[in-house]
């Protein structure tokens, strides 16, 4: 495929995103990387995707952009009077083998989430808040309880903490993943 054809294909995959998400991505990065374009084409088509690529090739956004787009298009009902509304559980689960990697992913997710929210506000779109939480072996009991009462839209956890969640009442917060 020629470079022009490849760019056109990547532009087409970007056009599948909601206007504010597409505008944020375009103003921040321009076109998707070849890795992102290939992954999004499969994801948009409903297929399963495994992305293996070098550091700095856009894997994290390849994995998260479609999910972030869905969260902004279909916001989770937020808690009223301290009680989560039906469907207000975690919708995206990121399992990190290392707590430090999970912390980096959490920090890096704030960039698109804050950027898209700000762009939506400037456009006059209804406000949507996408929440991110993290649970590891070091998470204090009070914070773990809060994650159960008010599950984040995106939860980053380790395999060990996921196991503990799945064997406790916290598993109910993961039904919508």
PDB file of C-alpha atoms in Angstrom:
ATOM      1  CA  UNK A   1       0.000   0.000   0.000  1.00  0.00           C
ATOM      2  CA  UNK A   2       1.314   3.480  -0.868  1.00  0.00           C
ATOM      3  CA  UNK A   3       2.057   5.973   1.902  1.00  0.00           C
ATOM      4  CA  UNK A   4      -0.913   8.093   0.763  1.00  0.00           C
ATOM      5  CA  UNK A   5      -3.208   5.069   0.903  1.00  0.00           C
ATOM      6  CA  UNK A   6      -1.914   4.116   4.358  1.00  0.00           C
ATOM      7  CA  UNK A   7      -2.496   7.672   5.634  1.00  0.00           C
ATOM      8  CA  UNK A   8      -6.007   7.664   4.178  1.00  0.00           C
ATOM      9  CA  UNK A   9      -6.735   4.354   5.921  1.00  0.00           C
ATOM     10  CA  UNK A  10      -5.446   5.702   9.255  1.00  0.00           C
ATOM     11  CA  UNK A  11      -7.533   8.873   8.792  1.00  0.00           C
ATOM     12  CA  UNK A  12     -10.579   6.678   8.203  1.00  0.00           C
ATOM     13  CA  UNK A  13     -10.011   4.789  11.472  1.00  0.00           C
ATOM     14  CA  UNK A  14      -9.718   8.133  13.285  1.00  0.00           C
ATOM     15  CA  UNK A  15     -13.024   9.271  11.745  1.00  0.00           C
ATOM     16  CA  UNK A  16     -14.813   6.466  13.625  1.00  0.00           C
ATOM     17  CA  UNK A  17     -14.240   8.309  16.929  1.00  0.00           C
ATOM     18  CA  UNK A  18     -16.686  10.835  18.411  1.00  0.00           C
ATOM     19  CA  UNK A  19     -16.041  14.430  17.262  1.00  0.00           C
ATOM     20  CA  UNK A  20     -14.392  15.679  20.488  1.00  0.00           C
ATOM     21  CA  UNK A  21     -12.279  12.530  20.844  1.00  0.00           C
ATOM     22  CA  UNK A  22     -11.212  12.731  17.195  1.00  0.00           C
ATOM     23  CA  UNK A  23     -10.434  16.464  17.510  1.00  0.00           C
ATOM     24  CA  UNK A  24      -8.361  15.928  20.664  1.00  0.00           C
ATOM     25  CA  UNK A  25      -6.382  13.090  19.098  1.00  0.00           C
ATOM     26  CA  UNK A  26      -5.847  14.989  15.841  1.00  0.00           C
ATOM     27  CA  UNK A  27      -4.686  18.165  17.572  1.00  0.00           C
ATOM     28  CA  UNK A  28      -2.387  16.199  19.882  1.00  0.00           C
ATOM     29  CA  UNK A  29      -0.929  13.566  17.538  1.00  0.00           C
ATOM     30  CA  UNK A  30      -2.169  14.163  14.004  1.00  0.00           C
ATOM     31  CA  UNK A  31      -2.788  10.766  12.465  1.00  0.00           C
ATOM     32  CA  UNK A  32      -2.770   7.467  14.347  1.00  0.00           C
ATOM     33  CA  UNK A  33       0.463   5.487  14.139  1.00  0.00           C
ATOM     34  CA  UNK A  34       0.355   2.447  11.840  1.00  0.00           C
ATOM     35  CA  UNK A  35       0.003   0.257  14.964  1.00  0.00           C
ATOM     36  CA  UNK A  36      -2.939   2.326  16.234  1.00  0.00           C
ATOM     37  CA  UNK A  37      -4.616   2.409  12.830  1.00  0.00           C
ATOM     38  CA  UNK A  38      -4.389  -1.366  12.421  1.00  0.00           C
ATOM     39  CA  UNK A  39      -5.607  -2.007  15.968  1.00  0.00           C
ATOM     40  CA  UNK A  40      -8.521   0.439  15.696  1.00  0.00           C
ATOM     41  CA  UNK A  41      -9.644  -1.014  12.381  1.00  0.00           C
ATOM     42  CA  UNK A  42     -10.037  -4.420  14.031  1.00  0.00           C
ATOM     43  CA  UNK A  43     -11.516  -3.007  17.254  1.00  0.00           C
ATOM     44  CA  UNK A  44     -14.070  -0.869  15.382  1.00  0.00           C
ATOM     45  CA  UNK A  45     -15.028  -3.995  13.454  1.00  0.00           C
ATOM     46  CA  UNK A  46     -15.765  -5.801  16.725  1.00  0.00           C
ATOM     47  CA  UNK A  47     -12.722  -8.062  16.599  1.00  0.00           C
ATOM     48  CA  UNK A  48     -10.312  -9.046  19.315  1.00  0.00           C
ATOM     49  CA  UNK A  49      -6.923  -7.391  19.082  1.00  0.00           C
ATOM     50  CA  UNK A  50      -3.463  -8.208  20.385  1.00  0.00           C
ATOM     51  CA  UNK A  51      -0.993  -5.350  19.982  1.00  0.00           C
ATOM     52  CA  UNK A  52       2.700  -6.173  20.122  1.00  0.00           C
ATOM     53  CA  UNK A  53       4.939  -3.247  19.271  1.00  0.00           C
ATOM     54  CA  UNK A  54       8.037  -1.403  20.480  1.00  0.00           C
ATOM     55  CA  UNK A  55       7.985   1.161  23.281  1.00  0.00           C
ATOM     56  CA  UNK A  56       6.743   4.534  22.073  1.00  0.00           C
ATOM     57  CA  UNK A  57       4.667   3.158  19.198  1.00  0.00           C
ATOM     58  CA  UNK A  58       1.315   4.128  20.703  1.00  0.00           C
ATOM     59  CA  UNK A  59       0.220   0.782  22.179  1.00  0.00           C
ATOM     60  CA  UNK A  60      -1.482   2.283  25.240  1.00  0.00           C
ATOM     61  CA  UNK A  61      -3.647   4.638  23.188  1.00  0.00           C
ATOM     62  CA  UNK A  62      -4.227   1.883  20.634  1.00  0.00           C
ATOM     63  CA  UNK A  63      -5.724  -0.135  23.462  1.00  0.00           C
ATOM     64  CA  UNK A  64      -7.568   2.657  25.257  1.00  0.00           C
ATOM     65  CA  UNK A  65      -8.877   5.131  22.630  1.00  0.00           C
ATOM     66  CA  UNK A  66     -11.852   3.067  21.517  1.00  0.00           C
ATOM     67  CA  UNK A  67     -12.780   2.414  25.162  1.00  0.00           C
ATOM     68  CA  UNK A  68     -12.326   6.081  26.100  1.00  0.00           C
ATOM     69  CA  UNK A  69     -14.468   7.029  23.113  1.00  0.00           C
ATOM     70  CA  UNK A  70     -17.234   4.701  24.351  1.00  0.00           C
ATOM     71  CA  UNK A  71     -17.058   6.173  27.863  1.00  0.00           C
ATOM     72  CA  UNK A  72     -17.578   9.686  26.483  1.00  0.00           C
ATOM     73  CA  UNK A  73     -20.361   8.530  24.132  1.00  0.00           C
ATOM     74  CA  UNK A  74     -22.134   6.388  26.735  1.00  0.00           C
ATOM     75  CA  UNK A  75     -21.381   7.860  30.168  1.00  0.00           C
ATOM     76  CA  UNK A  76     -21.908   5.708  33.235  1.00  0.00           C
ATOM     77  CA  UNK A  77     -24.771   6.815  35.471  1.00  0.00           C
ATOM     78  CA  UNK A  78     -23.179   8.446  38.519  1.00  0.00           C
ATOM     79  CA  UNK A  79     -24.102   7.871  42.125  1.00  0.00           C
ATOM     80  CA  UNK A  80     -27.082   9.688  43.592  1.00  0.00           C
ATOM     81  CA  UNK A  81     -27.400  10.074  47.341  1.00  0.00           C
ATOM     82  CA  UNK A  82     -24.269   7.959  47.754  1.00  0.00           C
ATOM     83  CA  UNK A  83     -25.780   4.927  45.981  1.00  0.00           C
ATOM     84  CA  UNK A  84     -24.438   3.924  42.559  1.00  0.00           C
ATOM     85  CA  UNK A  85     -27.052   3.810  39.825  1.00  0.00           C
ATOM     86  CA  UNK A  86     -27.603   0.580  37.872  1.00  0.00           C
ATOM     87  CA  UNK A  87     -24.801   0.128  35.363  1.00  0.00           C
ATOM     88  CA  UNK A  88     -22.466   2.389  37.340  1.00  0.00           C
ATOM     89  CA  UNK A  89     -19.772  -0.252  37.818  1.00  0.00           C
ATOM     90  CA  UNK A  90     -16.330  -0.399  36.310  1.00  0.00           C
ATOM     91  CA  UNK A  91     -16.422  -0.726  32.519  1.00  0.00           C
ATOM     92  CA  UNK A  92     -12.726  -0.946  31.644  1.00  0.00           C
ATOM     93  CA  UNK A  93     -10.266  -3.153  33.502  1.00  0.00           C
ATOM     94  CA  UNK A  94      -6.512  -2.828  33.005  1.00  0.00           C
ATOM     95  CA  UNK A  95      -4.466  -5.590  34.617  1.00  0.00           C
ATOM     96  CA  UNK A  96      -0.869  -4.577  35.124  1.00  0.00           C
ATOM     97  CA  UNK A  97       1.815  -7.082  36.105  1.00  0.00           C
ATOM     98  CA  UNK A  98       3.580  -4.345  38.087  1.00  0.00           C
ATOM     99  CA  UNK A  99       2.187  -1.669  40.398  1.00  0.00           C
ATOM    100  CA  UNK A 100       4.642   0.905  38.963  1.00  0.00           C
ATOM    101  CA  UNK A 101       3.472   0.214  35.392  1.00  0.00           C
ATOM    102  CA  UNK A 102      -0.137   0.575  36.528  1.00  0.00           C
ATOM    103  CA  UNK A 103       0.690   3.921  38.143  1.00  0.00           C
ATOM    104  CA  UNK A 104       2.275   5.103  34.870  1.00  0.00           C
ATOM    105  CA  UNK A 105      -0.771   4.015  32.873  1.00  0.00           C
ATOM    106  CA  UNK A 106      -3.041   5.853  35.315  1.00  0.00           C
ATOM    107  CA  UNK A 107      -0.974   9.030  35.006  1.00  0.00           C
ATOM    108  CA  UNK A 108      -0.853   8.748  31.207  1.00  0.00           C
ATOM    109  CA  UNK A 109      -4.635   8.224  30.973  1.00  0.00           C
ATOM    110  CA  UNK A 110      -5.214  11.607  32.585  1.00  0.00           C
ATOM    111  CA  UNK A 111      -3.832  13.366  29.500  1.00  0.00           C
ATOM    112  CA  UNK A 112      -6.519  12.212  27.036  1.00  0.00           C
ATOM    113  CA  UNK A 113      -9.303  12.190  29.635  1.00  0.00           C
ATOM    114  CA  UNK A 114      -8.634  15.781  30.730  1.00  0.00           C
ATOM    115  CA  UNK A 115      -7.961  16.934  27.164  1.00  0.00           C
ATOM    116  CA  UNK A 116     -11.160  15.443  25.768  1.00  0.00           C
ATOM    117  CA  UNK A 117     -13.254  16.744  28.687  1.00  0.00           C
ATOM    118  CA  UNK A 118     -11.851  20.261  28.175  1.00  0.00           C
ATOM    119  CA  UNK A 119     -12.474  20.104  24.434  1.00  0.00           C
ATOM    120  CA  UNK A 120     -16.045  18.904  25.018  1.00  0.00           C
ATOM    121  CA  UNK A 121     -16.613  21.836  27.373  1.00  0.00           C
ATOM    122  CA  UNK A 122     -15.292  24.329  24.785  1.00  0.00           C
ATOM    123  CA  UNK A 123     -17.561  22.754  22.155  1.00  0.00           C
ATOM    124  CA  UNK A 124     -20.583  23.064  24.465  1.00  0.00           C
ATOM    125  CA  UNK A 125     -21.055  19.290  24.702  1.00  0.00           C
ATOM    126  CA  UNK A 126     -22.669  17.948  27.878  1.00  0.00           C
ATOM    127  CA  UNK A 127     -20.067  17.402  30.613  1.00  0.00           C
ATOM    128  CA  UNK A 128     -18.866  13.828  31.118  1.00  0.00           C
ATOM    129  CA  UNK A 129     -16.511  12.831  33.906  1.00  0.00           C
ATOM    130  CA  UNK A 130     -14.583   9.610  33.361  1.00  0.00           C
ATOM    131  CA  UNK A 131     -13.086   8.273  36.582  1.00  0.00           C
ATOM    132  CA  UNK A 132      -9.941   6.178  36.986  1.00  0.00           C
ATOM    133  CA  UNK A 133      -9.115   4.126  40.068  1.00  0.00           C
ATOM    134  CA  UNK A 134      -6.246   1.916  41.066  1.00  0.00           C
ATOM    135  CA  UNK A 135      -6.193  -1.061  43.387  1.00  0.00           C
ATOM    136  CA  UNK A 136      -3.023  -2.866  44.387  1.00  0.00           C
ATOM    137  CA  UNK A 137      -1.793  -4.683  47.456  1.00  0.00           C
ATOM    138  CA  UNK A 138      -0.828  -1.286  48.916  1.00  0.00           C
ATOM    139  CA  UNK A 139      -4.287   0.257  48.567  1.00  0.00           C
ATOM    140  CA  UNK A 140      -5.580   1.177  52.049  1.00  0.00           C
ATOM    141  CA  UNK A 141      -8.771  -0.540  53.247  1.00  0.00           C
ATOM    142  CA  UNK A 142     -10.673   2.769  53.238  1.00  0.00           C
ATOM    143  CA  UNK A 143      -9.813   3.353  49.570  1.00  0.00           C
ATOM    144  CA  UNK A 144     -10.714  -0.256  48.671  1.00  0.00           C
ATOM    145  CA  UNK A 145     -14.111   0.276  50.321  1.00  0.00           C
ATOM    146  CA  UNK A 146     -14.562   3.513  48.379  1.00  0.00           C
ATOM    147  CA  UNK A 147     -13.805   1.675  45.107  1.00  0.00           C
ATOM    148  CA  UNK A 148     -16.641  -0.718  45.947  1.00  0.00           C
ATOM    149  CA  UNK A 149     -19.090   2.079  46.891  1.00  0.00           C
ATOM    150  CA  UNK A 150     -18.206   4.253  43.897  1.00  0.00           C
ATOM    151  CA  UNK A 151     -16.531   2.090  41.249  1.00  0.00           C
ATOM    152  CA  UNK A 152     -14.389   4.006  38.771  1.00  0.00           C
ATOM    153  CA  UNK A 153     -15.129   3.785  35.046  1.00  0.00           C
ATOM    154  CA  UNK A 154     -11.581   2.519  34.522  1.00  0.00           C
ATOM    155  CA  UNK A 155      -9.886   0.324  37.117  1.00  0.00           C
ATOM    156  CA  UNK A 156      -6.181  -0.423  37.030  1.00  0.00           C
ATOM    157  CA  UNK A 157      -5.134  -3.358  39.165  1.00  0.00           C
ATOM    158  CA  UNK A 158      -2.609  -6.136  39.587  1.00  0.00           C
ATOM    159  CA  UNK A 159      -3.368  -9.850  39.121  1.00  0.00           C
ATOM    160  CA  UNK A 160      -3.177 -10.430  42.879  1.00  0.00           C
ATOM    161  CA  UNK A 161      -5.609  -7.626  43.674  1.00  0.00           C
ATOM    162  CA  UNK A 162      -7.942  -8.740  40.910  1.00  0.00           C
ATOM    163  CA  UNK A 163      -8.021 -12.211  42.461  1.00  0.00           C
ATOM    164  CA  UNK A 164      -8.937 -10.707  45.830  1.00  0.00           C
ATOM    165  CA  UNK A 165     -11.673  -8.631  44.217  1.00  0.00           C
ATOM    166  CA  UNK A 166     -13.123 -11.625  42.398  1.00  0.00           C
ATOM    167  CA  UNK A 167     -13.328 -13.595  45.638  1.00  0.00           C
ATOM    168  CA  UNK A 168     -15.123 -10.823  47.568  1.00  0.00           C
ATOM    169  CA  UNK A 169     -18.228  -8.661  47.210  1.00  0.00           C
ATOM    170  CA  UNK A 170     -16.092  -6.273  45.153  1.00  0.00           C
ATOM    171  CA  UNK A 171     -16.613  -8.632  42.190  1.00  0.00           C
ATOM    172  CA  UNK A 172     -20.064  -7.045  41.700  1.00  0.00           C
ATOM    173  CA  UNK A 173     -18.390  -3.809  40.619  1.00  0.00           C
ATOM    174  CA  UNK A 174     -16.802  -5.678  37.674  1.00  0.00           C
ATOM    175  CA  UNK A 175     -19.980  -7.091  36.120  1.00  0.00           C
ATOM    176  CA  UNK A 176     -20.053  -4.373  33.449  1.00  0.00           C
ATOM    177  CA  UNK A 177     -16.456  -4.860  32.265  1.00  0.00           C
TER     178      UNK A 177
END
